[in-house]
mmCIF file of C-alpha atoms in Angstrom:
data_model
loop_
_atom_site.group_PDB
_atom_site.id
_atom_site.type_symbol
_atom_site.label_atom_id
_atom_site.label_comp_id
_atom_site.label_asym_id
_atom_site.label_seq_id
_atom_site.Cartn_x
_atom_site.Cartn_y
_atom_site.Cartn_z
ATOM 1 C CA UNK A 1064 0.000 0.000 0.000
ATOM 2 C CA UNK A 1065 1.223 3.512 -0.772
ATOM 3 C CA UNK A 1066 2.357 5.858 1.971
ATOM 4 C CA UNK A 1067 -0.248 8.274 3.277
ATOM 5 C CA UNK A 1068 -2.909 8.769 5.888
ATOM 6 C CA UNK A 1069 -6.007 6.600 5.787
ATOM 7 C CA UNK A 1070 -9.225 8.599 5.306
ATOM 8 C CA UNK A 1071 -12.892 7.816 5.961
ATOM 9 C CA UNK A 1072 -15.229 5.947 3.679
ATOM 10 C CA UNK A 1073 -14.748 6.357 -0.076
ATOM 11 C CA UNK A 1074 -17.441 8.068 -2.154
ATOM 12 C CA UNK A 1075 -20.572 6.025 -2.696
ATOM 13 C CA UNK A 1076 -20.887 7.138 -6.337
ATOM 14 C CA UNK A 1077 -18.700 8.902 -8.873
ATOM 15 C CA UNK A 1078 -20.441 10.220 -12.008
ATOM 16 C CA UNK A 1079 -18.611 11.608 -15.020
ATOM 17 C CA UNK A 1080 -19.201 15.342 -15.406
ATOM 18 C CA UNK A 1081 -16.803 16.098 -18.229
ATOM 19 C CA UNK A 1082 -13.785 14.355 -19.691
ATOM 20 C CA UNK A 1083 -11.611 13.151 -16.784
ATOM 21 C CA UNK A 1084 -13.729 14.919 -14.142
ATOM 22 C CA UNK A 1085 -16.200 13.132 -11.865
ATOM 23 C CA UNK A 1086 -18.644 14.330 -9.168
ATOM 24 C CA UNK A 1087 -19.499 12.441 -6.009
ATOM 25 C CA UNK A 1088 -22.736 12.438 -4.006
ATOM 26 C CA UNK A 1089 -21.552 15.578 -2.147
ATOM 27 C CA UNK A 1090 -20.834 17.466 -5.409
ATOM 28 C CA UNK A 1091 -17.079 17.266 -4.792
ATOM 29 C CA UNK A 1092 -15.010 16.955 -7.946
ATOM 30 C CA UNK A 1093 -12.549 14.165 -8.638
ATOM 31 C CA UNK A 1094 -9.925 14.036 -11.392
ATOM 32 C CA UNK A 1095 -9.296 10.574 -12.905
ATOM 33 C CA UNK A 1096 -6.202 9.388 -14.762
ATOM 34 C CA UNK A 1097 -5.696 6.031 -16.473
ATOM 35 C CA UNK A 1098 -2.515 4.108 -15.675
ATOM 36 C CA UNK A 1099 -2.063 1.245 -18.117
ATOM 37 C CA UNK A 1100 0.037 -1.728 -17.093
ATOM 38 C CA UNK A 1101 0.848 -4.623 -19.395
ATOM 39 C CA UNK A 1102 -1.852 -6.891 -17.980
ATOM 40 C CA UNK A 1103 -4.350 -4.531 -16.305
ATOM 41 C CA UNK A 1104 -5.685 -0.979 -16.043
ATOM 42 C CA UNK A 1105 -5.589 1.274 -13.006
ATOM 43 C CA UNK A 1106 -7.408 4.526 -12.384
ATOM 44 C CA UNK A 1107 -5.871 7.111 -10.075
ATOM 45 C CA UNK A 1108 -8.753 9.282 -8.853
ATOM 46 C CA UNK A 1109 -7.988 12.405 -6.805
ATOM 47 C CA UNK A 1110 -10.393 14.739 -5.015
ATOM 48 C CA UNK A 1111 -9.428 18.115 -6.467
ATOM 49 C CA UNK A 1112 -11.823 21.046 -6.531
ATOM 50 C CA UNK A 1113 -12.202 22.295 -10.092
ATOM 51 C CA UNK A 1114 -14.686 24.811 -11.474
ATOM 52 C CA UNK A 1115 -17.481 22.977 -13.248
ATOM 53 C CA UNK A 1116 -19.069 23.977 -16.486
ATOM 54 C CA UNK A 1117 -22.234 22.285 -17.707
ATOM 55 C CA UNK A 1118 -22.108 18.499 -17.629
ATOM 56 C CA UNK A 1119 -21.219 16.844 -20.915
ATOM 57 C CA UNK A 1120 -23.626 14.294 -22.369
ATOM 58 C CA UNK A 1121 -22.038 10.839 -22.287
ATOM 59 C CA UNK A 1122 -22.548 10.534 -26.058
ATOM 60 C CA UNK A 1123 -20.368 13.649 -26.521
ATOM 61 C CA UNK A 1124 -17.427 12.305 -24.517
ATOM 62 C CA UNK A 1125 -14.446 10.856 -26.400
ATOM 63 C CA UNK A 1126 -13.819 7.096 -26.105
ATOM 64 C CA UNK A 1127 -12.193 6.243 -22.778
ATOM 65 C CA UNK A 1128 -11.175 3.266 -20.688
ATOM 66 C CA UNK A 1129 -12.735 5.037 -17.721
ATOM 67 C CA UNK A 1130 -16.414 4.385 -17.002
ATOM 68 C CA UNK A 1131 -19.265 6.878 -16.957
ATOM 69 C CA UNK A 1132 -20.022 5.943 -13.327
ATOM 70 C CA UNK A 1133 -18.561 4.023 -10.395
ATOM 71 C CA UNK A 1134 -20.759 2.762 -7.547
ATOM 72 C CA UNK A 1135 -19.318 1.527 -4.263
ATOM 73 C CA UNK A 1136 -19.642 -2.251 -4.093
ATOM 74 C CA UNK A 1137 -19.060 -4.636 -1.157
ATOM 75 C CA UNK A 1138 -15.612 -5.764 -0.050
ATOM 76 C CA UNK A 1139 -13.530 -2.737 -1.131
ATOM 77 C CA UNK A 1140 -14.692 -2.618 -4.745
ATOM 78 C CA UNK A 1141 -16.518 -0.366 -7.189
ATOM 79 C CA UNK A 1142 -18.926 -1.545 -9.876
ATOM 80 C CA UNK A 1143 -18.982 0.576 -13.035
ATOM 81 C CA UNK A 1144 -21.804 1.270 -15.485
ATOM 82 C CA UNK A 1145 -20.610 -1.634 -17.685
ATOM 83 C CA UNK A 1146 -20.798 -4.083 -14.738
ATOM 84 C CA UNK A 1147 -17.004 -4.255 -14.486
ATOM 85 C CA UNK A 1148 -15.496 -4.579 -11.027
ATOM 86 C CA UNK A 1149 -12.688 -2.294 -9.843
ATOM 87 C CA UNK A 1150 -10.701 -3.165 -6.708
ATOM 88 C CA UNK A 1151 -9.882 -0.322 -4.320
ATOM 89 C CA UNK A 1152 -6.111 -0.715 -3.954
ATOM 90 C CA UNK A 1153 -5.920 2.273 -1.664
ATOM 91 C CA UNK A 1154 -7.936 5.215 -0.369
ATOM 92 C CA UNK A 1155 -5.526 7.632 1.292
ATOM 93 C CA UNK A 1156 -4.511 11.233 1.759
ATOM 94 C CA UNK A 1157 -1.419 11.683 -0.424
ATOM 95 C CA UNK A 1158 0.365 15.034 -0.039
ATOM 96 C CA UNK A 1159 -2.870 16.545 1.273
ATOM 97 C CA UNK A 1160 -5.050 15.172 -1.538
ATOM 98 C CA UNK A 1161 -7.652 12.438 -1.054
ATOM 99 C CA UNK A 1162 -6.837 9.676 -3.537
ATOM 100 C CA UNK A 1163 -8.361 6.410 -4.699
ATOM 101 C CA UNK A 1164 -6.299 3.904 -6.649
ATOM 102 C CA UNK A 1165 -8.613 1.508 -8.495
ATOM 103 C CA UNK A 1166 -7.611 -1.609 -10.419
ATOM 104 C CA UNK A 1167 -9.898 -3.071 -13.071
ATOM 105 C CA UNK A 1168 -10.347 -6.767 -12.358
ATOM 106 C CA UNK A 1169 -10.390 -9.239 -15.240
ATOM 107 C CA UNK A 1170 -13.688 -10.689 -16.392
ATOM 108 C CA UNK A 1171 -14.210 -14.238 -15.165
#
């Protein structure tokens, strides 16, 4: 696990607002970055306040490996809008920023 301070519960939902920017149930903004490894995909999601313009329609977003929505799922996981499961590898404060590191699990 990465160094950092453990924080409370992760967001229950993250909805895409515009490319790379998500909102949680408290209207906080989160920036998401894809980290591709040879055999899996990770998403680094950081709670960073950014000014929001109008939400972009999902059909107007460019293709992405990131989902349109993540929903908290039992046992330290998120379920996305395509029914893919993402493992929460960590949920920490890193240099003063709340961060989730999510790993896309392979389909069984």
